[in-house]
PDB file of C-alpha atoms in Angstrom:
ATOM      1  CA  ASP V   5       8.669-114.183  86.584  1.00 75.00           C
ATOM      2  CA  CYS V   6      11.025-112.015  84.458  1.00 80.00           C
ATOM      3  CA  VAL V   7       9.081-108.903  85.457  1.00 85.00           C
ATOM      4  CA  GLN V   8       9.336-109.735  89.111  1.00 90.00           C
ATOM      5  CA  ARG V   9      13.048-110.267  88.875  1.00 92.00           C
ATOM      6  CA  GLY V  10      13.689-107.239  86.686  1.00 91.00           C
ATOM      7  CA  ILE V  11      15.029-109.225  83.766  1.00 90.00           C
ATOM      8  CA  PRO V  12      14.771-107.403  80.450  1.00 89.00           C
ATOM      9  CA  HIS V  13      12.653-109.368  77.977  1.00 84.00           C
ATOM     10  CA  THR V  14      10.334-109.001  75.034  1.00 81.00           C
ATOM     11  CA  PRO V  15       6.760-109.808  76.063  1.00 80.00           C
ATOM     12  CA  ALA V  16       4.576-112.177  73.983  1.00 78.00           C
ATOM     13  CA  THR V  17       7.275-113.527  71.609  1.00 78.00           C
ATOM     14  CA  THR V  18       6.611-116.644  69.600  1.00 79.00           C
ATOM     15  CA  LEU V  19       8.881-119.495  68.498  1.00 77.00           C
ATOM     16  CA  HIS V  20       8.788-118.541  64.830  1.00 78.00           C
ATOM     17  CA  GLU V  21       9.370-114.832  65.574  1.00 82.00           C
ATOM     18  CA  THR V  22      12.524-115.769  67.535  1.00 83.00           C
ATOM     19  CA  LEU V  23      13.978-118.425  65.228  1.00 86.00           C
ATOM     20  CA  SER V  24      12.957-117.253  61.795  1.00 88.00           C
ATOM     21  CA  CYS V  25      12.249-114.174  59.795  1.00 89.00           C
ATOM     22  CA  GLU V  26       9.299-113.031  57.689  1.00 90.00           C
ATOM     23  CA  ALA V  27      11.298-113.643  54.476  1.00 93.00           C
ATOM     24  CA  ALA V  28      11.870-117.251  55.390  1.00 92.00           C
ATOM     25  CA  VAL V  29       8.189-117.757  56.304  1.00 92.00           C
ATOM     26  CA  SER V  30       7.142-116.176  52.953  1.00 93.00           C
ATOM     27  CA  GLU V  31       9.538-118.537  51.124  1.00 93.00           C
ATOM     28  CA  TRP V  32       7.983-121.563  52.988  1.00 92.00           C
ATOM     29  CA  VAL V  33       4.538-120.382  52.126  1.00 93.00           C
ATOM     30  CA  SER V  34       5.507-120.075  48.443  1.00 93.00           C
ATOM     31  CA  GLN V  35       6.790-123.721  48.679  1.00 91.00           C
ATOM     32  CA  GLY V  36       3.302-124.881  49.819  1.00 90.00           C
ATOM     33  CA  LEU V  37       3.255-124.393  53.602  1.00 91.00           C
ATOM     34  CA  THR V  38       0.067-123.094  55.113  1.00 90.00           C
ATOM     35  CA  ARG V  39       0.290-119.786  56.927  1.00 88.00           C
ATOM     36  CA  ASP V  40      -0.981-120.895  60.309  1.00 87.00           C
ATOM     37  CA  ASP V  41       1.015-120.666  63.541  1.00 86.00           C
ATOM     38  CA  PHE V  42       1.132-124.410  64.019  1.00 86.00           C
ATOM     39  CA  ALA V  43       2.507-125.123  60.529  1.00 89.00           C
ATOM     40  CA  ILE V  44       5.126-122.288  60.813  1.00 90.00           C
ATOM     41  CA  GLN V  45       6.256-123.522  64.232  1.00 88.00           C
ATOM     42  CA  ASN V  46       6.666-127.052  62.888  1.00 88.00           C
ATOM     43  CA  ALA V  47       8.606-125.694  59.804  1.00 91.00           C
ATOM     44  CA  VAL V  48      10.960-123.831  62.252  1.00 91.00           C
ATOM     45  CA  ILE V  49      11.580-127.125  64.027  1.00 89.00           C
ATOM     46  CA  VAL V  50      12.176-128.967  60.751  1.00 89.00           C
ATOM     47  CA  ILE V  51      14.549-126.257  59.499  1.00 89.00           C
ATOM     48  CA  ARG V  52      16.494-125.899  62.731  1.00 89.00           C
ATOM     49  CA  SER V  53      16.777-129.590  63.587  1.00 89.00           C
ATOM     50  CA  ARG V  54      20.151-131.229  63.362  1.00 90.00           C
ATOM     51  CA  ARG V  55      18.539-134.582  62.646  1.00 87.00           C
ATOM     52  CA  TRP V  56      15.345-135.763  61.086  1.00 81.00           C
ATOM     53  CA  PRO V  57      12.407-134.641  63.161  1.00 81.00           C
ATOM     54  CA  LEU V  58       9.406-136.938  63.582  1.00 81.00           C
ATOM     55  CA  LEU V  59       6.655-135.552  61.321  1.00 80.00           C
ATOM     56  CA  ILE V  60       3.170-136.452  62.483  1.00 80.00           C
ATOM     57  CA  ASP V  61       1.169-135.250  59.519  1.00 83.00           C
ATOM     58  CA  PRO V  62      -2.332-136.698  59.179  1.00 84.00           C
ATOM     59  CA  GLN V  63      -3.388-134.284  56.424  1.00 86.00           C
ATOM     60  CA  GLY V  64      -0.147-134.600  54.414  1.00 84.00           C
ATOM     61  CA  GLN V  65       0.581-130.813  54.362  1.00 88.00           C
ATOM     62  CA  GLY V  66       4.044-131.131  55.904  1.00 87.00           C
ATOM     63  CA  LYS V  67       4.963-133.954  53.516  1.00 86.00           C
ATOM     64  CA  ARG V  68       3.904-131.921  50.521  1.00 89.00           C
ATOM     65  CA  TRP V  69       5.836-128.886  51.805  1.00 91.00           C
ATOM     66  CA  ILE V  70       9.035-130.862  52.377  1.00 90.00           C
ATOM     67  CA  ALA V  71       8.773-132.550  48.980  1.00 88.00           C
ATOM     68  CA  SER V  72       8.314-129.215  47.304  1.00 90.00           C
ATOM     69  CA  ARG V  73      11.142-127.648  49.291  1.00 89.00           C
ATOM     70  CA  GLU V  74      13.596-130.480  48.534  1.00 89.00           C
ATOM     71  CA  LYS V  75      12.541-131.045  44.888  1.00 88.00           C
ATOM     72  CA  CYS V  76      15.859-129.554  43.701  1.00 91.00           C
ATOM     73  CA  ASN V  77      17.746-132.048  45.858  1.00 91.00           C
ATOM     74  CA  GLN V  78      15.905-134.988  44.193  1.00 90.00           C
ATOM     75  CA  LEU V  79      14.159-136.052  47.405  1.00 86.00           C
ATOM     76  CA  ARG V  80      12.409-139.317  47.101  1.00 82.00           C
ATOM     77  CA  VAL V  81       9.387-139.946  49.356  1.00 78.00           C
ATOM     78  CA  SER V  82       8.794-143.562  50.276  1.00 79.00           C
ATOM     79  CA  SER V  83       6.581-145.480  52.563  1.00 79.00           C
ATOM     80  CA  PRO V  84       7.043-148.663  54.557  1.00 82.00           C
ATOM     81  CA  THR V  85       5.206-150.691  51.876  1.00 87.00           C
ATOM     82  CA  ASP V  86       7.497-149.558  49.025  1.00 83.00           C
ATOM     83  CA  ARG V  87       9.720-152.194  47.442  1.00 82.00           C
ATOM     84  CA  PHE V  88      13.133-151.179  46.147  1.00 74.00           C
TER      85      PHE V  88
END
């Protein structure tokens, strides 16, 4: 549609190429994030969200990455069955 209308654009861009940089992705990978497109796209959403995004994470990779990333902020991970 952009081509037909003569709108300048960059073909075949991805979400993480637009909203992040390779240095950030490398940092996320060093914190435990896997280097697949789906994980990186989800990381961009987590980082760019103004609120707490819903994390559907059956393998626990996202939870481990967030826990590693936020370790310096003393993040405490809890579940609905935890008693305080």
